[in-house]
Structure formats: structure tokens, C-alpha cells
Short mmCIF file of C-alpha atoms and ligand atoms in Angstrom, two decimals:
data_model
loop_
_atom_site.label_atom_id
_atom_site.label_comp_id
_atom_site.label_asym_id
_atom_site.label_seq_id
_atom_site.Cartn_x
_atom_site.Cartn_y
_atom_site.Cartn_z
CA UNK X 1046 -223.82 7.07 -22.54
CA UNK X 1047 -222.04 7.43 -26.11
CA UNK X 1048 -223.76 10.46 -28.19
CA UNK X 1049 -225.39 8.83 -30.72
CA UNK X 1050 -226.51 10.89 -34.38
CA UNK X 1051 -230.06 10.47 -33.80
CA UNK X 1052 -229.83 11.98 -30.16
CA UNK X 1053 -227.77 15.36 -31.96
CA UNK X 1054 -230.20 15.72 -34.66
CA UNK X 1055 -233.10 15.76 -32.68
CA UNK X 1056 -231.02 18.05 -30.54
CA UNK X 1057 -229.65 20.67 -33.64
CA UNK X 1058 -233.43 20.22 -34.98
CA UNK X 1059 -235.03 21.52 -31.31
CA UNK X 1060 -232.71 24.58 -31.22
CA UNK X 1061 -232.92 25.29 -35.03
CA UNK X 1062 -237.03 25.03 -34.45
CA UNK X 1063 -237.03 27.28 -31.14
CA UNK X 1064 -239.84 24.10 -30.24
CA UNK X 1065 -239.23 24.56 -26.74
CA UNK X 1066 -242.02 26.34 -25.36
CA UNK X 1067 -244.45 25.23 -28.02
CA UNK X 1068 -247.11 21.75 -27.96
CA UNK X 1069 -244.35 19.57 -30.00
CA UNK X 1070 -242.03 20.20 -27.38
CA UNK X 1071 -243.06 16.31 -25.51
CA UNK X 1072 -242.99 15.47 -29.45
CA UNK X 1073 -239.16 16.39 -29.51
CA UNK X 1074 -238.75 15.00 -25.97
CA UNK X 1075 -240.15 11.92 -26.57
CA UNK X 1076 -237.92 11.57 -29.95
CA UNK X 1077 -235.09 12.60 -27.72
CA UNK X 1078 -235.95 10.03 -24.95
CA UNK X 1079 -236.17 6.91 -27.57
CA UNK X 1080 -232.76 8.18 -29.70
CA UNK X 1081 -231.04 7.78 -26.10
CA UNK X 1082 -232.58 5.04 -24.96
CA UNK X 1083 -232.27 3.09 -28.46
CA UNK X 1084 -229.51 4.78 -30.48
CA UNK X 1085 -226.82 4.18 -27.60
CA UNK X 1086 -226.79 0.44 -26.54
CA UNK X 1087 -227.00 -1.79 -29.74
CA UNK X 1088 -228.09 -5.80 -29.80
CA UNK X 1089 -225.56 -8.29 -28.76
CA UNK X 1090 -224.07 -9.51 -32.75
CA UNK X 1091 -223.11 -13.15 -31.66
CA UNK X 1092 -220.94 -12.49 -35.04
CA UNK X 1093 -218.98 -9.66 -33.14
CA UNK X 1094 -218.84 -11.85 -30.25
CA UNK X 1095 -216.78 -15.30 -31.39
CA UNK X 1096 -215.15 -13.74 -34.57
CA UNK X 1097 -211.50 -13.29 -33.52
CA UNK X 1098 -210.52 -9.75 -33.44
CA UNK X 1099 -207.18 -7.49 -33.06
CA UNK X 1100 -207.73 -5.23 -30.27
CA UNK X 1101 -204.43 -3.71 -31.03
CA UNK X 1102 -201.52 -2.82 -32.97
CA UNK X 1103 -200.00 -5.18 -35.49
CA UNK X 1104 -197.24 -6.27 -32.46
CA UNK X 1105 -199.59 -8.25 -30.34
CA UNK X 1106 -202.61 -9.32 -31.67
CA UNK X 1107 -204.74 -10.98 -28.72
CA UNK X 1108 -208.07 -12.98 -29.53
CA UNK X 1109 -211.01 -11.30 -28.08
CA UNK X 1110 -211.57 -14.29 -25.47
CA UNK X 1111 -208.59 -13.04 -24.05
CA UNK X 1112 -208.11 -10.03 -21.24
CA UNK X 1113 -207.89 -7.19 -22.83
CA UNK X 1114 -203.96 -6.04 -23.59
CA UNK X 1115 -202.30 -4.05 -20.67
CA UNK X 1116 -200.14 -0.98 -21.42
CA UNK X 1117 -196.60 -0.37 -19.89
CA UNK X 1118 -196.49 3.38 -19.03
CA UNK X 1119 -192.60 3.11 -19.01
CA UNK X 1120 -191.76 0.17 -20.84
CA UNK X 1121 -193.70 1.09 -24.73
CA UNK X 1122 -193.81 -2.01 -26.74
CA UNK X 1123 -191.93 -1.65 -30.19
CA UNK X 1124 -190.97 -4.14 -32.70
CA UNK X 1125 -187.27 -3.07 -32.46
CA UNK X 1126 -187.58 -3.60 -28.67
CA UNK X 1127 -189.33 -6.47 -29.13
CA UNK X 1128 -187.29 -8.52 -31.53
CA UNK X 1129 -183.81 -7.59 -28.99
CA UNK X 1130 -185.45 -8.79 -26.15
CA UNK X 1131 -185.69 -12.34 -28.30
CA UNK X 1132 -181.71 -12.28 -29.43
CA UNK X 1133 -181.22 -11.39 -25.60
CA UNK X 1134 -183.21 -14.20 -24.69
CA UNK X 1135 -181.44 -16.77 -26.91
CA UNK X 1136 -178.30 -15.19 -26.00
CA UNK X 1137 -175.63 -17.14 -24.13
CA UNK X 1138 -173.56 -14.33 -23.31
CA UNK X 1139 -176.25 -13.82 -20.26
CA UNK X 1140 -174.57 -16.92 -18.84
CA UNK X 1141 -171.62 -16.98 -16.55
CA UNK X 1142 -169.68 -19.09 -19.27
CA UNK X 1143 -171.20 -18.08 -21.75
CA UNK X 1144 -173.49 -21.85 -21.91
CA UNK X 1145 -176.29 -21.54 -21.12
CA UNK X 1146 -179.33 -18.53 -22.09
CA UNK X 1147 -182.77 -18.47 -20.77
CA UNK X 1148 -184.15 -20.24 -24.11
CA UNK X 1149 -182.07 -22.97 -22.71
CA UNK X 1150 -184.25 -24.20 -19.90
CA UNK X 1151 -187.26 -22.04 -21.59
CA UNK X 1152 -187.55 -24.36 -25.13
CA UNK X 1153 -190.44 -23.04 -27.56
CA UNK X 1154 -190.76 -26.54 -28.36
CA UNK X 1155 -191.81 -27.28 -25.00
CA UNK X 1156 -194.00 -24.38 -24.27
CA UNK X 1157 -191.11 -22.83 -22.71
CA UNK X 1158 -190.45 -25.69 -20.26
CA UNK X 1159 -187.43 -26.99 -19.87
CA UNK X 1160 -186.95 -30.00 -21.88
CA UNK X 1161 -189.06 -32.40 -19.89
CA UNK X 1162 -187.06 -32.24 -16.86
CA UNK X 1163 -187.70 -32.54 -13.54
CA UNK X 1164 -185.55 -30.05 -12.92
CA UNK X 1165 -183.34 -27.54 -14.49
CA UNK X 1166 -179.88 -27.79 -14.44
CA UNK X 1167 -177.85 -24.34 -14.72
CA UNK X 1168 -174.05 -23.52 -15.92
CA UNK X 1169 -171.97 -26.63 -14.13
CA UNK X 1170 -174.51 -28.36 -14.69
CA UNK X 1171 -175.32 -26.82 -10.96
CA UNK X 1172 -179.77 -28.94 -9.98
CA UNK X 1173 -181.93 -26.69 -9.73
CA UNK X 1174 -184.82 -26.59 -6.90
CA UNK X 1175 -187.48 -26.02 -9.12
CA UNK X 1176 -189.64 -27.05 -12.19
CA UNK X 1177 -189.42 -24.57 -15.11
CA UNK X 1178 -192.62 -22.85 -15.72
CA UNK X 1179 -194.20 -21.97 -19.15
CA UNK X 1180 -193.79 -18.11 -20.20
CA UNK X 1181 -196.58 -17.21 -22.16
CA UNK X 1182 -199.47 -15.46 -21.41
CA UNK X 1183 -197.58 -13.22 -18.86
CA UNK X 1184 -198.34 -10.18 -20.12
CA UNK X 1185 -201.78 -10.13 -17.11
CA UNK X 1186 -200.63 -11.64 -14.66
CA UNK X 1187 -198.53 -10.01 -11.50
CA UNK X 1188 -197.10 -12.35 -9.65
CA UNK X 1189 -194.42 -14.81 -10.70
CA UNK X 1190 -192.44 -17.54 -10.25
CA UNK X 1191 -193.88 -20.67 -8.30
CA UNK X 1192 -193.54 -18.94 -4.45
CA UNK X 1193 -194.42 -15.66 -6.65
CA UNK X 1194 -191.47 -13.31 -5.22
CA UNK X 1195 -191.50 -11.21 -8.57
CA UNK X 1196 -193.56 -8.90 -9.09
CA UNK X 1197 -193.11 -7.40 -12.77
CA UNK X 1198 -191.22 -9.17 -15.91
CA UNK X 1199 -188.45 -6.15 -15.72
CA UNK X 1200 -187.72 -7.50 -12.14
CA UNK X 1201 -187.89 -10.54 -12.60
CA UNK X 1202 -186.05 -10.58 -16.63
CA UNK X 1203 -182.59 -9.36 -14.32
CA UNK X 1204 -183.26 -13.08 -11.62
CA UNK X 1205 -182.15 -15.65 -13.80
CA UNK X 1206 -178.59 -14.08 -14.38
CA UNK X 1207 -177.62 -13.22 -10.80
CA UNK X 1208 -179.12 -17.01 -9.42
CA UNK X 1209 -176.36 -19.61 -9.05
CA UNK X 1210 -178.37 -22.51 -9.80
CA UNK X 1211 -179.24 -20.64 -13.48
CA UNK X 1212 -177.27 -18.30 -15.19
CA UNK X 1213 -175.13 -17.51 -12.47
CA UNK X 1214 -173.19 -14.39 -13.21
CA UNK X 1215 -174.21 -10.25 -12.50
CA UNK X 1216 -176.10 -8.02 -14.87
CA UNK X 1217 -172.99 -5.91 -14.97
CA UNK X 1218 -170.98 -9.03 -16.44
CA UNK X 1219 -173.66 -9.07 -19.03
CA UNK X 1220 -173.34 -5.61 -20.01
CA UNK X 1221 -170.12 -5.45 -20.83
CA UNK X 1222 -169.97 -8.84 -22.66
CA UNK X 1223 -172.40 -7.14 -24.60
CA UNK X 1224 -170.82 -3.89 -25.48
CA UNK X 1225 -168.46 -5.49 -27.26
CA UNK X 1226 -170.73 -6.88 -29.68
CA UNK X 1227 -171.82 -3.90 -32.21
CA UNK X 1228 -174.99 -5.04 -33.75
CA UNK X 1229 -176.34 -5.01 -30.04
CA UNK X 1230 -175.24 -1.27 -29.94
CA UNK X 1231 -177.72 -1.30 -33.18
CA UNK X 1232 -180.25 -2.79 -31.53
CA UNK X 1233 -180.04 -1.37 -28.05
CA UNK X 1234 -180.08 2.26 -30.02
CA UNK X 1235 -183.56 1.11 -32.65
CA UNK X 1236 -185.44 0.35 -29.64
CA UNK X 1237 -184.33 2.57 -26.86
CA UNK X 1238 -182.97 5.85 -29.32
CA UNK X 1239 -179.80 5.51 -28.14
CA UNK X 1240 -176.78 2.96 -28.35
CA UNK X 1241 -176.34 2.99 -24.30
CA UNK X 1242 -176.45 -0.40 -23.11
CA UNK X 1243 -177.74 -1.04 -19.00
CA UNK X 1244 -179.19 -3.84 -16.62
CA UNK X 1245 -182.29 -1.76 -16.49
CA UNK X 1246 -182.36 -1.71 -19.99
CA UNK X 1247 -181.60 -4.89 -20.87
CA UNK X 1248 -184.29 -5.91 -18.34
CA UNK X 1249 -186.77 -4.39 -20.14
CA UNK X 1250 -186.07 -5.22 -23.78
CA UNK X 1251 -186.33 -9.10 -21.94
CA UNK X 1252 -189.96 -7.74 -20.64
CA UNK X 1253 -191.22 -6.21 -23.90
CA UNK X 1254 -190.18 -10.09 -25.33
CA UNK X 1255 -191.50 -12.18 -23.03
CA UNK X 1256 -194.80 -10.17 -22.79
CA UNK X 1257 -195.41 -10.59 -26.77
CA UNK X 1258 -195.53 -14.24 -26.17
CA UNK X 1259 -199.50 -14.68 -26.39
CA UNK X 1260 -200.78 -18.59 -26.22
CA UNK X 1261 -204.91 -17.87 -27.50
CA UNK X 1262 -204.74 -19.82 -30.66
CA UNK X 1263 -205.44 -23.82 -29.45
CA UNK X 1264 -208.60 -26.11 -30.33
CA UNK X 1265 -210.55 -24.99 -27.23
CA UNK X 1266 -209.70 -21.09 -27.98
CA UNK X 1267 -210.90 -22.10 -31.98
CA UNK X 1268 -214.09 -24.00 -30.42
CA UNK X 1269 -214.83 -20.90 -28.22
CA UNK X 1270 -214.67 -18.45 -31.41
CA UNK X 1271 -216.94 -21.20 -33.51
CA UNK X 1272 -214.36 -21.83 -36.16
CA UNK X 1273 -214.71 -26.04 -35.16
CA UNK X 1274 -216.35 -28.13 -32.84
CA UNK X 1275 -214.48 -30.07 -29.62
CA UNK X 1276 -215.16 -33.74 -29.96
CA UNK X 1277 -217.25 -35.62 -27.61
CA UNK X 1278 -214.33 -36.53 -25.27
CA UNK X 1279 -212.79 -32.79 -25.27
CA UNK X 1280 -216.21 -31.51 -24.69
CA UNK X 1281 -217.18 -33.97 -22.07
CA UNK X 1282 -213.38 -33.29 -19.95
CA UNK X 1283 -213.58 -29.86 -20.24
CA UNK X 1284 -217.62 -30.46 -18.18
CA UNK X 1285 -216.20 -32.45 -15.79
CA UNK X 1286 -213.18 -30.77 -14.72
CA UNK X 1287 -215.79 -27.73 -14.61
CA UNK X 1288 -217.78 -30.10 -11.78
CA UNK X 1289 -215.16 -30.29 -10.55
CA UNK X 1290 -213.98 -27.46 -9.49
CA UNK X 1291 -210.82 -27.20 -11.60
CA UNK X 1292 -211.47 -23.54 -12.56
CA UNK X 1293 -211.60 -21.82 -9.21
CA UNK X 1294 -208.20 -21.74 -9.36
CA UNK X 1295 -207.33 -22.77 -13.03
CA UNK X 1296 -209.21 -20.45 -14.57
CA UNK X 1297 -210.63 -19.20 -17.84
CA UNK X 1298 -209.21 -17.75 -19.73
CA UNK X 1299 -206.14 -18.09 -18.71
CA UNK X 1300 -206.48 -21.16 -17.14
CA UNK X 1301 -204.48 -19.89 -13.88
CA UNK X 1302 -206.50 -17.12 -11.53
CA UNK X 1303 -202.83 -15.96 -10.90
CA UNK X 1304 -202.86 -16.91 -6.48
CA UNK X 1305 -201.72 -19.10 -4.71
CA UNK X 1306 -203.05 -22.14 -2.90
CA UNK X 1307 -202.00 -25.16 -0.94
CA UNK X 1308 -203.17 -28.47 -3.11
CA UNK X 1309 -202.09 -30.65 -0.43
CA UNK X 1310 -198.76 -32.22 -1.91
CA UNK X 1311 -196.81 -33.60 0.68
CA UNK X 1312 -197.54 -33.94 4.75
CA UNK X 1313 -194.35 -32.45 5.57
CA UNK X 1314 -193.18 -29.28 3.70
CA UNK X 1315 -189.89 -29.27 2.25
CA UNK X 1316 -190.33 -26.52 -0.05
CA UNK X 1317 -192.24 -23.84 1.95
CA UNK X 1318 -193.08 -22.01 -1.29
CA UNK X 1319 -195.13 -18.17 -0.76
CA UNK X 1320 -194.05 -18.78 2.40
CA UNK X 1321 -190.81 -19.31 1.91
CA UNK X 1322 -190.52 -15.95 0.62
CA UNK X 1323 -193.58 -13.82 2.71
CA UNK X 1324 -191.95 -15.57 5.73
CA UNK X 1325 -196.09 -16.10 6.93
CA UNK X 1326 -196.59 -19.56 8.32
CA UNK X 1327 -200.03 -19.68 6.99
CA UNK X 1328 -198.50 -19.97 3.27
CA UNK X 1329 -195.90 -22.15 3.82
CA UNK X 1330 -196.66 -24.75 0.76
CA UNK X 1331 -198.86 -22.52 -1.61
CA UNK X 1332 -197.37 -22.15 -4.99
CA UNK X 1333 -198.67 -19.92 -7.69
CA UNK X 1334 -201.03 -21.54 -9.63
CA UNK X 1335 -199.94 -23.21 -12.66
CA UNK X 1336 -201.95 -22.39 -16.35
CA UNK X 1337 -203.46 -25.44 -18.01
CA UNK X 1338 -202.41 -23.84 -21.28
CA UNK X 1339 -200.22 -26.45 -23.45
CA UNK X 1340 -199.99 -28.31 -20.41
CA UNK X 1341 -199.41 -31.30 -22.39
CA UNK X 1342 -196.47 -30.07 -23.60
CA UNK X 1343 -194.71 -29.33 -20.48
CA UNK X 1344 -194.12 -33.00 -18.07
CA UNK X 1345 -193.65 -33.06 -15.47
CA UNK X 1346 -195.38 -31.15 -13.40
CA UNK X 1347 -195.98 -29.15 -10.25
CA UNK X 1348 -193.24 -26.63 -8.88
CA UNK X 1349 -190.66 -29.94 -8.63
CA UNK X 1350 -192.01 -32.16 -11.40
CA UNK X 1351 -193.19 -34.97 -9.29
CA UNK X 1352 -195.33 -36.26 -11.80
CA UNK X 1353 -194.72 -37.57 -14.94
CA UNK X 1354 -198.07 -37.73 -16.79
CA UNK X 1355 -201.62 -35.74 -16.43
CA UNK X 1356 -202.97 -38.78 -15.63
CA UNK X 1357 -201.15 -38.64 -12.13
CA UNK X 1358 -201.60 -35.27 -12.00
CA UNK X 1359 -205.65 -35.80 -11.84
CA UNK X 1360 -205.15 -38.87 -9.56
CA UNK X 1361 -203.23 -36.27 -7.41
CA UNK X 1362 -206.28 -34.56 -7.34
CA UNK X 1363 -209.08 -37.75 -6.68
CA UNK X 1364 -207.44 -39.22 -3.83
CA UNK X 1365 -203.89 -38.23 -3.08
CA UNK X 1366 -204.39 -34.50 -1.58
CA UNK X 1367 -203.40 -34.44 2.21
CA UNK X 1368 -204.63 -32.64 4.14
CA UNK X 1369 -201.30 -30.57 5.57
CA UNK X 1370 -201.18 -27.74 7.97
CA UNK X 1371 -204.32 -28.86 9.15
CA UNK X 1372 -205.12 -25.87 7.21
CA UNK X 1373 -208.35 -26.47 5.15
CA UNK X 1374 -207.80 -25.40 1.46
CA UNK X 1375 -210.17 -25.48 -1.79
CA UNK X 1376 -208.11 -28.30 -3.48
CA UNK X 1377 -208.73 -30.40 -0.53
CA UNK X 1378 -212.92 -29.13 -0.11
CA UNK X 1379 -212.21 -30.46 -3.12
CA UNK X 1380 -211.14 -33.86 -3.40
CA UNK X 1381 -214.32 -34.31 -0.22
CA UNK X 1382 -216.58 -34.04 -2.81
CA UNK X 1383 -214.08 -35.77 -5.31
CA UNK X 1384 -214.53 -39.08 -2.75
CA UNK X 1385 -218.04 -39.16 -2.62
CA UNK X 1386 -217.78 -39.13 -6.45
CA UNK X 1387 -214.66 -40.26 -7.89
CA UNK X 1388 -213.10 -39.74 -11.16
CA UNK X 1389 -213.94 -42.74 -13.48
CA UNK X 1390 -211.17 -43.97 -15.39
CA UNK X 1391 -213.17 -42.87 -18.83
CA UNK X 1392 -213.74 -39.47 -17.12
CA UNK X 1393 -209.84 -39.63 -16.37
CA UNK X 1394 -209.64 -39.99 -20.19
CA UNK X 1395 -211.62 -37.17 -21.30
CA UNK X 1396 -210.09 -34.47 -19.16
CA UNK X 1397 -206.67 -35.15 -20.51
CA UNK X 1398 -208.93 -35.01 -23.54
CA UNK X 1399 -209.50 -31.26 -22.64
CA UNK X 1400 -206.17 -30.30 -21.83
CA UNK X 1401 -205.04 -31.96 -25.02
CA UNK X 1402 -206.88 -29.23 -26.57
CA UNK X 1403 -205.42 -26.40 -25.31
CA UNK X 1404 -202.10 -26.97 -26.84
CA UNK X 1405 -201.39 -23.75 -29.24
CA UNK X 1406 -199.34 -24.85 -31.58
CA UNK X 1407 -199.36 -21.40 -33.50
CA UNK X 1408 -197.10 -20.38 -29.82
CA UNK X 1409 -194.47 -22.90 -30.49
CA UNK X 1410 -194.07 -22.70 -34.07
CA UNK X 1411 -194.48 -18.96 -34.39
CA UNK X 1412 -191.37 -17.65 -35.87
CA UNK X 1413 -191.44 -14.42 -33.67
CA UNK X 1414 -190.82 -16.18 -30.56
CA UNK X 1415 -187.98 -18.87 -31.82
CA UNK X 1416 -183.77 -18.83 -31.21
CA UNK X 1417 -182.88 -16.42 -33.84
CA UNK X 1418 -179.37 -17.84 -33.25
CA UNK X 1419 -180.52 -20.82 -35.18
C1 HEC B 389 -181.36 -22.95 -15.96
C2 HEC B 389 -182.88 -23.24 -15.96
C3 HEC B 389 -183.03 -21.40 -16.31
C4 HEC B 389 -181.76 -20.25 -16.85
C5 HEC B 389 -181.09 -20.79 -17.67
C6 HEC B 389 -183.58 -19.35 -17.24
N1 HEC B 389 -184.49 -20.18 -16.42
FE1 HEC B 389 -186.54 -19.17 -16.38
N2 HEC B 389 -187.10 -20.36 -15.19
C7 HEC B 389 -186.97 -22.11 -14.56
C8 HEC B 389 -187.36 -22.09 -13.03
C9 HEC B 389 -186.58 -23.52 -13.07
C10 HEC B 389 -188.24 -21.74 -13.35
C11 HEC B 389 -188.69 -21.83 -11.40
C12 HEC B 389 -188.32 -20.66 -11.23
C13 HEC B 389 -188.74 -20.23 -9.50
O1 HEC B 389 -190.05 -20.65 -9.05
O2 HEC B 389 -188.33 -20.79 -8.68
C14 HEC B 389 -188.22 -20.13 -13.95
C15 HEC B 389 -189.01 -19.13 -14.09
C16 HEC B 389 -189.16 -18.33 -15.08
C17 HEC B 389 -190.38 -17.37 -15.27
C18 HEC B 389 -191.54 -16.78 -14.38
C19 HEC B 389 -193.04 -17.36 -14.76
C20 HEC B 389 -194.14 -17.54 -14.28
O3 HEC B 389 -195.31 -17.77 -14.88
O4 HEC B 389 -193.93 -17.04 -12.87
C21 HEC B 389 -190.09 -16.32 -16.29
C22 HEC B 389 -190.68 -15.13 -16.36
C23 HEC B 389 -189.09 -16.89 -16.59
N3 HEC B 389 -188.32 -17.71 -15.40
C24 HEC B 389 -187.85 -16.05 -17.38
C25 HEC B 389 -186.59 -16.69 -17.93
C26 HEC B 389 -185.69 -15.65 -18.28
C27 HEC B 389 -186.38 -14.17 -19.30
C28 HEC B 389 -184.27 -15.60 -18.31
C29 HEC B 389 -182.94 -15.55 -18.61
C30 HEC B 389 -183.03 -14.20 -18.80
C31 HEC B 389 -184.84 -17.35 -17.99
N4 HEC B 389 -186.30 -16.93 -16.97
C32 HEC B 389 -183.39 -17.98 -17.37
C33 HEC B 389 -185.10 -22.51 -15.35
C34 HEC B 389 -184.38 -21.12 -15.86
C1 HEC B 390 -207.28 -24.81 -5.05
C2 HEC B 390 -206.74 -24.29 -6.02
C3 HEC B 390 -206.60 -26.32 -7.58
C4 HEC B 390 -207.10 -26.16 -8.19
C5 HEC B 390 -208.90 -26.84 -7.27
C6 HEC B 390 -207.28 -27.78 -8.96
N1 HEC B 390 -205.64 -27.44 -9.15
FE1 HEC B 390 -204.14 -27.74 -10.56
N2 HEC B 390 -202.84 -26.83 -9.87
C7 HEC B 390 -202.86 -25.77 -8.36
C8 HEC B 390 -201.55 -24.85 -8.09
C9 HEC B 390 -201.44 -24.41 -7.11
C10 HEC B 390 -200.50 -25.90 -8.56
C11 HEC B 390 -199.18 -26.25 -8.69
C12 HEC B 390 -199.23 -26.50 -7.02
C13 HEC B 390 -197.49 -27.12 -7.07
O1 HEC B 390 -196.69 -27.11 -8.06
O2 HEC B 390 -197.20 -27.32 -5.53
C14 HEC B 390 -201.42 -27.10 -9.49
C15 HEC B 390 -201.08 -27.88 -10.68
C16 HEC B 390 -201.62 -28.07 -11.74
C17 HEC B 390 -201.08 -28.76 -12.42
C18 HEC B 390 -199.59 -28.97 -13.33
C19 HEC B 390 -199.32 -28.11 -14.26
C20 HEC B 390 -197.78 -28.03 -14.06
O3 HEC B 390 -197.70 -26.70 -15.12
O4 HEC B 390 -196.53 -27.95 -13.57
C21 HEC B 390 -202.16 -29.58 -13.54
C22 HEC B 390 -201.79 -29.92 -14.66
C23 HEC B 390 -203.19 -29.19 -12.69
N3 HEC B 390 -202.72 -28.77 -11.84
C24 HEC B 390 -204.29 -29.44 -13.78
C25 HEC B 390 -205.62 -29.31 -12.31
C26 HEC B 390 -207.37 -30.57 -12.37
C27 HEC B 390 -207.54 -31.05 -13.58
C28 HEC B 390 -208.21 -29.72 -12.08
C29 HEC B 390 -208.94 -30.26 -11.09
C30 HEC B 390 -209.52 -31.63 -11.31
C31 HEC B 390 -207.45 -29.19 -10.63
N4 HEC B 390 -206.00 -28.81 -11.12
C32 HEC B 390 -207.59 -28.19 -9.69
C33 HEC B 390 -204.18 -25.47 -7.84
C34 HEC B 390 -205.51 -26.00 -8.37
#
């Protein structure tokens, strides 16, 4: 319980007057209890709750409805570190033939996804096997990729470099190229205190940049903070999505539970997802829940980009979910309730309007996240 000034004052007065044994003791005791009771719990002030609160340093600001900032004890964020990460993210030196960067597949204008491509293409136009994921609000997550095969961003950061279907090279080869650029020597020195360039530092700098990408300024957020009112359709869409159980998995305020689910997309599972990574049969067909934030900018949808529009995704949830693997999944329970009370065309329109209200223009236009080579 926090100490408050009344409590301290009364305590000092008690000691000063040495009233511990006098009849006044009871009076003091009552005052002390009152001070403890009322002084320490402030009534909820609605202004404090809805106002945008900057919780941390000027480096990253997060509004009050988001989870608290996460600390990385072994990777202290700094302006120079984040800036170095931004250069690396957009530098084509990170690829085998200097043709691609992380930013080639994670385009800011599409909330850091791959230019509306179903599947990404790596160097030499080699076709990848999954739809590129957005890279914002990753600070709060502890599992990455559709199959959750990475648990920390500095571990993830070197994976696209080594992936034969992405940048197709080695961290050592990249480091050798970076060492030839005097500007990088300076940038590594500013970020980490000395100018040695190593794969570990490359990964830490990329992690810093990824962590800095926060998306919390959509119309939905502004409405939550009392800065505007959602339109009738947006509000109705939120309510429909809520009734239909969407937020069981796409949990507010990140709009993901960061867990994996089998949503019943296929009768025969080809991409095993989480099960492919863990080797567990009952995890086959499970994929990480993607955030619904900025989803209007990130078509096509699902791990393989099979649905071109949000209407198609809602149609799927409404009447195309398949009971695969014989496993009951939340999605299926949801759909069984859903079949009794299907999502009407006007409700579908409303859900799409709600999803559109999650678009954060600030994220896609913020120069802090943009390509420094342009
Ligand atoms: C060739 C296109 C391509 C390139 C280049 C690429 N990515 Fe990706 N990225 C993808 C795809 C596709 C996925 C989903 C892969 C999967 O789940 O198996 C992904 C997933 C991710 C994720 C996971 C996000 C989440 O929510 O789990 C992060 C983070 C990421 N990439 C960062 C990077 C970084 C950093 C680089 C550069 C070092 C990079 N990517 C380069 C296509 C690319
Ligand atoms: C059982 C948990 C669960 C429920 C319930 C659920 N989703 Fe999903 N959602 C997921 C998972 C997991 C994926 C990714 C599936 C995949 O790619 O295989 C996904 C994908 C999506 C996507 C595509 C996002 C992208 O970036 O590709 C949208 C949009 C979406 N869901 C909206 C909804 C809506 C609207 C509802 C309610 C009608 C809903 N979800 C209910 C777990 C769920």
C-alpha cells in the first residue's frame, strides 16, 4: 500500500505528542485508519483513463489501452539502435545478390506485408510457401511466424537471412558486406559502444527496430480514448464480432491471443503449421492468430493468402469451417452457433466496417518506420 502524506503527518504528530498511552490515542488511531483507507486509493478519474498516456521515454510511446511496455534486459533500446535497425531492415545487402531487403516483403504501405501477394518471392524469384505477416506490435508477443517457430525477435531476425526462399545467404556473409560500409561502422558504434559488426549485433539492432513499430492509433483506438465516435456500422460490426466470438482468439487490444488454433480451413491438412514445427499430431493445422489491426491493408488473408477479401474471410467463418482432424476447435463451436444464426449481409458489411476502423494511418506514414534509402 503506498504511503500517503496524511498517514505520515498523523504518525509524526503521534510521536511528537507522545500520545500513545493517553485517552487521545483512540482519536489518533481513528485518524490514522481514515488516512490509510481514503488517502491511498484514488477514485477512478475518467479523464485519466481515456487520455492518451505516454508511458515511457521519447523512444516509444504507447497509449494507455495497450499493454505496458516490455523491457529487454539484454537489448536496451536506444535511438541509435532503433535507427541502425531501420537501415538494416531496408538494406538489400542483407540478401544473397543485393536485390531484396526485409522491407521488400514487409512494405510499410501495406502495414508491413508483401504487396498483396498471396505468397512471397525470395531472391531469384523463388516462390515461398506462406503469406507474409505484418511486423507491428511485436513487442508484446512471444511466438513468431505462422507456426510459432521463433520465440524471440533477435532469434527470428537472422532466420529470413538464412531462409533459401527469402534472403538466401548467411549472417556472416552479410556482416562481411556491412563491414565495408564506413557508415555502418559508425552506426554500430553509436548503437553498441564499439564498431565491431557481428551477427549477434545485427540481430539485436533488427529487434530494436521491430520492437519500435507500434500501431495504436486507429479510429477504433481514438474512439476508445474518447477522441471520436465510431460510425453506426463500425460500432454494430464490433458488437457482431463480439457476439460471434471473434475476440475469443483475436483478443483486444492487440487483437490476437498470440496462441495457435486450427480454424478448420481444410479437410486434408497440407501445411501442418504448429504441428510441423513441434512434430505433434494434434497441433497440425494450427496457426498463430494474426492481429486484426490494419487488416484492411494486408490482403490476401490466412497463412497461404487464400482469401482475397475480408468478406470472403467472414463467409468462411460463417459457413465454410471444416471439422478436420476430428478435433473440436473453438472456431467450429463458433460456427455451430453461427449456423443457427447466420451473419446477414448487412452484418457482414458492418463487421468489415469495424475491421476498417482498425487501420492506423500513423503506422503506414510514420517516417520513423520508412525506408531511409528512398
Ligand atoms: C521474401 C520475402 C520476405 C523477406 C525478404 C523477409 N520476410 Fe519476414 N516474413 C515473410 C513471410 C512469408 C513470413 C511468414 C513466414 C512463416 O510464417 O513461415 C514472414 C514473417 C516475418 C515475421 C513474423 C511476424 C509475426 O507476427 O510472427 C517477422 C517479425 C519478419 N518476417 C521479419 C522479417 C525481417 C526482420 C526480415 C529481414 C531480415 C524479413 N522478415 C525478411 C516474408 C519475408
Ligand atoms: C479459434 C480462434 C479464432 C476465432 C474464433 C476467429 N479467428 Fe480469425 N483467425 C484465427 C487464426 C488462427 C487465423 C489464421 C488462420 C490461418 O491462416 O490458417 C485467423 C485469421 C483471420 C483473418 C485473416 C487475417 C490475416 O492477416 O490473414 C481475419 C480477417 C479474421 N481471422 C477475422 C476473424 C473474424 C471476423 C472472426 C469472427 C467472425 C474470427 N476471425 C474468429 C483465429 C480465430
